[in-house]
Coordinates of C-alpha atoms and ligand atoms in Angstrom, one line a residue:
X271 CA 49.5 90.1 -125.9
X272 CA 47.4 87.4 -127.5
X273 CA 47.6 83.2 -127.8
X274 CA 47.9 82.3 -131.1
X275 CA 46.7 79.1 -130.5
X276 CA 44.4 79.6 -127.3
X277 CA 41.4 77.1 -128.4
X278 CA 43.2 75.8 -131.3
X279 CA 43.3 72.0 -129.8
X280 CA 39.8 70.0 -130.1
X281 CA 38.6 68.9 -126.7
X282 CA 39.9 66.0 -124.7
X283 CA 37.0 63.6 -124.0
X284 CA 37.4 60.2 -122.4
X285 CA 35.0 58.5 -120.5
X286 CA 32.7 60.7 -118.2
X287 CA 35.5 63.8 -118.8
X288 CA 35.4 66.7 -121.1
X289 CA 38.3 69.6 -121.1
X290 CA 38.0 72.4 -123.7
X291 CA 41.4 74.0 -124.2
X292 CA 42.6 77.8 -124.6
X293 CA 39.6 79.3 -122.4
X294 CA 41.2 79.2 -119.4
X295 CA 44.0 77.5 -117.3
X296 CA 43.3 74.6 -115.5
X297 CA 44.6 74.4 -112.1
X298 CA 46.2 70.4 -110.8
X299 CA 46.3 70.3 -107.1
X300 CA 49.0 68.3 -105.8
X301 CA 48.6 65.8 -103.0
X302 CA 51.9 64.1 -101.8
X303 CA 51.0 60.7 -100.8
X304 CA 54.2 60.4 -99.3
X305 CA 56.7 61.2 -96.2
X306 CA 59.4 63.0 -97.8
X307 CA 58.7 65.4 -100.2
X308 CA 60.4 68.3 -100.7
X309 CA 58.4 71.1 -99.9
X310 CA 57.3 69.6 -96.7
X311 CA 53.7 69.2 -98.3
X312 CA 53.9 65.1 -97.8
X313 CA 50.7 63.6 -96.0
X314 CA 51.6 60.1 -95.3
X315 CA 52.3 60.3 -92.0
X316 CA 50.4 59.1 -89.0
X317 CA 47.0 57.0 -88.8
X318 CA 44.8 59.7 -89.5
X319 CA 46.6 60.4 -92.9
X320 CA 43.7 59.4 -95.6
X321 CA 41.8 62.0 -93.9
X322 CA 44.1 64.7 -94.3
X323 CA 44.9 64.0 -98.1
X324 CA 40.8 64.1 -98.4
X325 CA 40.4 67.2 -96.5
X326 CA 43.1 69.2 -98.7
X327 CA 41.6 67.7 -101.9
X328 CA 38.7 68.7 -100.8
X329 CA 39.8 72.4 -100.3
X330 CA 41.9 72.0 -103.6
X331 CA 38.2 71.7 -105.2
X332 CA 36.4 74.4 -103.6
X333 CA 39.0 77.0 -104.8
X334 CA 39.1 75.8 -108.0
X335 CA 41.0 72.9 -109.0
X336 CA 40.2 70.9 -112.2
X337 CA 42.7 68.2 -111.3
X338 CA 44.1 66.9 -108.2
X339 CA 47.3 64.8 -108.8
X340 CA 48.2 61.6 -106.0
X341 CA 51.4 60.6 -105.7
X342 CA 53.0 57.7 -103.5
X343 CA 56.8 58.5 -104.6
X344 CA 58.7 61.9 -104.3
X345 CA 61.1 62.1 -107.4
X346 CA 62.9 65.6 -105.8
X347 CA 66.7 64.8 -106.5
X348 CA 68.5 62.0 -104.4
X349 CA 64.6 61.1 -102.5
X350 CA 64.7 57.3 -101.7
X351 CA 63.2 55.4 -104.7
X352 CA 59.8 53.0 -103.7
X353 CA 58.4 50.2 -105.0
X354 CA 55.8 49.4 -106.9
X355 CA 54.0 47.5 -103.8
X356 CA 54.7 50.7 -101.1
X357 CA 53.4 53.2 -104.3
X358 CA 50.6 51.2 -104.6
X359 CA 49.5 50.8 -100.8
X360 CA 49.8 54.1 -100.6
X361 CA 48.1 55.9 -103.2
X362 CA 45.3 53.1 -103.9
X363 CA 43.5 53.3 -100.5
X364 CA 43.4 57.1 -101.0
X365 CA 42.1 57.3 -104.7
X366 CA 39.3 55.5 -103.7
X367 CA 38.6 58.0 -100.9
X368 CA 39.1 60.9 -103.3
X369 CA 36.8 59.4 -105.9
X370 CA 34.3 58.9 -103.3
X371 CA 34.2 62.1 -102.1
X372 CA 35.0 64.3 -104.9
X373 CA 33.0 66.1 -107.6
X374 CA 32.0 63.4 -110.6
X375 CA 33.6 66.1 -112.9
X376 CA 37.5 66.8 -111.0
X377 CA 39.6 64.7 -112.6
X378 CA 42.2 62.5 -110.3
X379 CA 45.4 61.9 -111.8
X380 CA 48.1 59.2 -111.0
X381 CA 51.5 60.4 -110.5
X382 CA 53.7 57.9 -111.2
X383 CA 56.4 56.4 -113.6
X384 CA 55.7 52.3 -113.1
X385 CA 52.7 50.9 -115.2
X386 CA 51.6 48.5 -112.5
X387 CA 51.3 51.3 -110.0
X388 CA 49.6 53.4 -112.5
X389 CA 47.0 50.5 -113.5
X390 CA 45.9 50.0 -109.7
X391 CA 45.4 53.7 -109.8
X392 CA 43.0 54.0 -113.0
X393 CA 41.1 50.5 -111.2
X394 CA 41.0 52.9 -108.1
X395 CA 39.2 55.5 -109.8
X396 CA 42.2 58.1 -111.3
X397 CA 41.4 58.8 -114.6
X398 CA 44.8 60.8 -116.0
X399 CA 48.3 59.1 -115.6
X400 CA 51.6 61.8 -115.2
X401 CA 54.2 60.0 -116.2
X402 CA 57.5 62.1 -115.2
X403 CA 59.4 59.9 -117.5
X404 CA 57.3 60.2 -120.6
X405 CA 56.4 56.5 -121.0
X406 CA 60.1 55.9 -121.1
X407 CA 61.0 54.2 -117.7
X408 CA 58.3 51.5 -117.9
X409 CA 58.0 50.2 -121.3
X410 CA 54.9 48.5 -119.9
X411 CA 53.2 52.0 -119.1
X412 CA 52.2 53.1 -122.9
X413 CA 49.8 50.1 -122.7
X414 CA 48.6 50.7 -119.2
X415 CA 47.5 54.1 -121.1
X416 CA 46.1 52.6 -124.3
X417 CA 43.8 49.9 -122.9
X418 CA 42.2 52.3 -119.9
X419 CA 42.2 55.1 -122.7
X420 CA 43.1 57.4 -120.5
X421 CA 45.0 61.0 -121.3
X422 CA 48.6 61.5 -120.3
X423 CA 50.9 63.8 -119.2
X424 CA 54.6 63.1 -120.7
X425 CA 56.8 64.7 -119.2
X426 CA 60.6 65.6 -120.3
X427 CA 63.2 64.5 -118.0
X428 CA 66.7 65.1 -118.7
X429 CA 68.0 62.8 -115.8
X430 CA 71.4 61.2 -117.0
X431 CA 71.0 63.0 -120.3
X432 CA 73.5 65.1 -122.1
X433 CA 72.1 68.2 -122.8
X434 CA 73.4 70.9 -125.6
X435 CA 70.9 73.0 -125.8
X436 CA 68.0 72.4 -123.3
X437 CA 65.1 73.4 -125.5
X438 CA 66.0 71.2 -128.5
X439 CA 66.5 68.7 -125.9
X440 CA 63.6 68.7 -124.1
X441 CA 61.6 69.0 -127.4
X442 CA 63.7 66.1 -128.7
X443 CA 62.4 64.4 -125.7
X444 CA 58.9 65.2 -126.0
X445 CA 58.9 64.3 -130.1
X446 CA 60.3 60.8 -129.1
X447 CA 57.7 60.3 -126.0
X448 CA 55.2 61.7 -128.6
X449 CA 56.0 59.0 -131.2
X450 CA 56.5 56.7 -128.0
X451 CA 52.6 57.0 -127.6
X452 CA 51.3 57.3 -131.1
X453 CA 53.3 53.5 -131.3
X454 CA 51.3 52.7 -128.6
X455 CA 48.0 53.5 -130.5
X456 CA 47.5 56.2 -127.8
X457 CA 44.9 59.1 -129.6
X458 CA 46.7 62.3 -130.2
X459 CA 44.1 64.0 -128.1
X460 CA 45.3 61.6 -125.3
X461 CA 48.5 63.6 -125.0
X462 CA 49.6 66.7 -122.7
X463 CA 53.2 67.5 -123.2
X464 CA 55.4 68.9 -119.9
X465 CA 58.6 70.3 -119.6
X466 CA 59.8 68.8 -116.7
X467 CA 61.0 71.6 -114.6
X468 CA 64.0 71.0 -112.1
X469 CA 64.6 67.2 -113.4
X470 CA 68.1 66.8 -114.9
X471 CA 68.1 70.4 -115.7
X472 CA 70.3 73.4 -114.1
X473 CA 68.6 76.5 -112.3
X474 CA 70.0 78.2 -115.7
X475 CA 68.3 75.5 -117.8
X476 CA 64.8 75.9 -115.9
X477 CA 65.3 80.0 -116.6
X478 CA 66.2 79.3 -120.6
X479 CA 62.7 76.7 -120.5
X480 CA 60.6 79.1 -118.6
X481 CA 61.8 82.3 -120.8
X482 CA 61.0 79.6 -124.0
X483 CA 58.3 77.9 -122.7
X484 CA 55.7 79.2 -125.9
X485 CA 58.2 77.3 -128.5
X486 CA 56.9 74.0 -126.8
X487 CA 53.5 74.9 -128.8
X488 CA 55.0 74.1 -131.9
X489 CA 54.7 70.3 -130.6
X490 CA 51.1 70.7 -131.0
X491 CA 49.7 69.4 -127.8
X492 CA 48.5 71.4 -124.9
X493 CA 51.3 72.0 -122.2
X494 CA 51.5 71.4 -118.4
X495 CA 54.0 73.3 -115.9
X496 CA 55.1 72.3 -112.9
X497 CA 57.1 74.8 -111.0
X498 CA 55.6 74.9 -107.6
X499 CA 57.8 76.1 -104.7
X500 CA 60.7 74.3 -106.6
X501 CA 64.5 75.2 -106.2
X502 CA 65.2 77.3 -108.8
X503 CA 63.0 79.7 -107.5
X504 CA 64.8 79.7 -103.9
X505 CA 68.0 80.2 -105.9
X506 CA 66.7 83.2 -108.1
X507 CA 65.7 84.5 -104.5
X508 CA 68.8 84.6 -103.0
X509 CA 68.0 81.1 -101.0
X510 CA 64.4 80.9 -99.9
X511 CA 63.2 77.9 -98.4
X512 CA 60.2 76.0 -100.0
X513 CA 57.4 77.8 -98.1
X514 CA 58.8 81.6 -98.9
X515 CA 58.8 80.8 -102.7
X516 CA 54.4 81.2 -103.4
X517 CA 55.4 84.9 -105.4
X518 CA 58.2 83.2 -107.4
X519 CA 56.1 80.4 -108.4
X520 CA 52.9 82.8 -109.0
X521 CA 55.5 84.7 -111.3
X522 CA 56.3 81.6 -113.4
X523 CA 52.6 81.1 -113.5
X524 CA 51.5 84.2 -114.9
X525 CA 54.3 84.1 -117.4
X526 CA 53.6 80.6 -118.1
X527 CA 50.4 81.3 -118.9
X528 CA 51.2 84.8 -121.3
X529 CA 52.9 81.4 -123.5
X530 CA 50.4 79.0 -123.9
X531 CA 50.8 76.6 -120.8
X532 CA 47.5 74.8 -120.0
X533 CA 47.5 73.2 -116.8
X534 CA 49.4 74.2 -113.7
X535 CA 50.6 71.5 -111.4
X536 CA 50.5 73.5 -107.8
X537 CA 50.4 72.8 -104.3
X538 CA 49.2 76.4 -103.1
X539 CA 45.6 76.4 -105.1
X540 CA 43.9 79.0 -103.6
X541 CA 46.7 81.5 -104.6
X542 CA 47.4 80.1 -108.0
X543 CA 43.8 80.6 -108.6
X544 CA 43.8 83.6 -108.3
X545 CA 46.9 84.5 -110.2
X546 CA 45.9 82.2 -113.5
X547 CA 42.0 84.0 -113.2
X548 CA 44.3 87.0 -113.6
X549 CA 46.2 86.0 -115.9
X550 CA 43.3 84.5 -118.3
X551 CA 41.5 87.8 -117.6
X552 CA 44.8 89.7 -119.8
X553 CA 46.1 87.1 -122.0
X554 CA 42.8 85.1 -123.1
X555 CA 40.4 87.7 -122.5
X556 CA 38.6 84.8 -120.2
X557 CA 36.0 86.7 -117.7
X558 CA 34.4 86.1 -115.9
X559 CA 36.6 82.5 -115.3
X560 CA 34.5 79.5 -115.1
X561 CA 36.6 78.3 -112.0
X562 CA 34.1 80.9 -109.7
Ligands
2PH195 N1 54.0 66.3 -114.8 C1 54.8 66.7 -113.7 N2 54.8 65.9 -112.6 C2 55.6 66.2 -111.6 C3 56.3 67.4 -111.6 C4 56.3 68.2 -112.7 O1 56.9 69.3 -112.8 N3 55.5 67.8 -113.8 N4 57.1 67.7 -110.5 C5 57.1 67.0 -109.4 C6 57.8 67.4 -108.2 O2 57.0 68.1 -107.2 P1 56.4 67.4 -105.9 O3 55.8 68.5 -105.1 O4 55.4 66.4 -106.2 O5 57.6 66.9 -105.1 P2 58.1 65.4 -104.7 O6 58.6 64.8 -106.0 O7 59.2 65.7 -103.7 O8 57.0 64.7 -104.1 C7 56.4 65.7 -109.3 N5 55.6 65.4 -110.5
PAB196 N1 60.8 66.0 -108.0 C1 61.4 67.3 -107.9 C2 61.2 68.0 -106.7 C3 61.8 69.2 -106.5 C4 62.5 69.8 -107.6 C5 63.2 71.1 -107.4 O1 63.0 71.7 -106.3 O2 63.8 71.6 -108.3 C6 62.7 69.0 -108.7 C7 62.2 67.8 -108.9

């Protein structure tokens, strides 16, 4: 097994920041700003919550995370939406935590589809905005992008789509919120391309992407995955609950990784570590991994 384009992309540089793509796989940490989100992992609860989110970022970046994503909304299917306002009290107040606390070089990144909520973010001291609708939702948000020149993550989501053949689609999706960027004078180096597993797509649909993930490469950019504890993976294991589903999501990370992906989205980074160290160790030849 080899990656035909591991190192292939020029690096991504932006302000203090410097990735190098194809040595090894970076690992996201995620940290649920929020009450509700679906795997239980949500930390906005009681007074002492800031804290928490800091302390678990905090571990995140000892065992190795690159990235640590905030969110203030959970997007799982039928979660009660937020607004702008509630997103932004509750992710700013913790960015500026995380920023104070964390390593110069991890790299916080705003989860979030509204460009107003993303903007307080990169004032806040995030430096990445994951946008889950691929600068679709919020025609404000390519701008937000463009004038903090920050990289983003657009991600394909198939919600209220009608789908024929979910790979075409998905990479339809991802040439338009491509283009979508480029309009926006965003650099092509600004851009990370996504799937979008488990939104607007059947458990079938997930298992078609994840088999063709590699086919995204012909898009050009590097790729994030974010399967973590997500339902498909209960389904394919006869109806697991969110926290018995770490082995099915370390098996779509491995395999994720024998295709090219470069960043996994994860909320289980000690254990994800370990599997992408040995999974760069086969399929890029990468050791010792930098991430010690
Ligand atoms: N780029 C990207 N962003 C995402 C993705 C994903 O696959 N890719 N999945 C999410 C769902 O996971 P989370 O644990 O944050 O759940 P929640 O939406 O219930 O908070 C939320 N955000
Ligand atoms: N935001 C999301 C959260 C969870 C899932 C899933 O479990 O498939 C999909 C989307």
């Amino acid at each position: 097994m080899s990656l035909s384009t591991g190192g292939s992309f020029p690096p991504t540089q932006w302000a203090d920041h410097m990735i190098v793509w194809g040595k090894q796989t970076y690992v996201m940490g995620i940290i649920n700003a929020t009450p509700d989100s679906f795997s239980g992992d949500g930390l906005q609860t009681g007074d002492d919550w800031i804290e928490r989110a800091v302390a678990r970022a905090e571990h995140f970046v000892v065992e190795g995370a690159r990235f640590i994503d905030v969110g203030g909304e959970s997007t799982r299917p039928n979660a009660a939406t937020v607004t702008a306002e509630q997103e932004i009290e509750r992710v700013v107040p913790l960015i500026r935590a995380l920023r104070a606390c964390l390593p110069a070089d991890v790299i916080i990144s705003i989860d979030t589809y509204k460009a107003e909520v993303a903007a307080r973010a990169l004032d806040a001291g995030a430096s990445l905005i994951n946008d889950i609708w691929g600068l679709k939702h919020d025609p404000a948000m390519a701008e937000v992008a463009h004038k903090y020149s920050v990289p983003v993550v657009l991600m394909a989501n198939m919600r209220g789509y009608h789908k024929h053949d979910i790979v075409s689609d998905v990479t339809r999706f991802l040439s338009a919120a491509i283009e979508r960027a480029l309009a926006a004078s965003i650099p092509w180096e600004h851009i990370i391309i996504d799937p979008g597993i488990g939104f607007g797509v059947t458990p079938e649909e997930n298992l078609t992407l994840l088999r063709r993930l590699g086919e995204l490469r012909l898009l050009g950019r590097p790729i994030l995955l974010g399967t973590s504890r997500k339902s498909t993976i209960g389904k394919v294991l006869g109806g697991l609950p969110p926290e018995e589903r770490l082995e099915g999501t370390a098996a779509t990370v491995a395999l994720g990784i024998a295709q090219g992906v470069d960043i996994v989205r994860v909320h289980d980074v000690r254990e994800m570590m370990r599997v992408v160290k040995m999974s760069d160790a086969i399929i890029r030849g990468t050791f010792p991994h930098s991430e010690a």
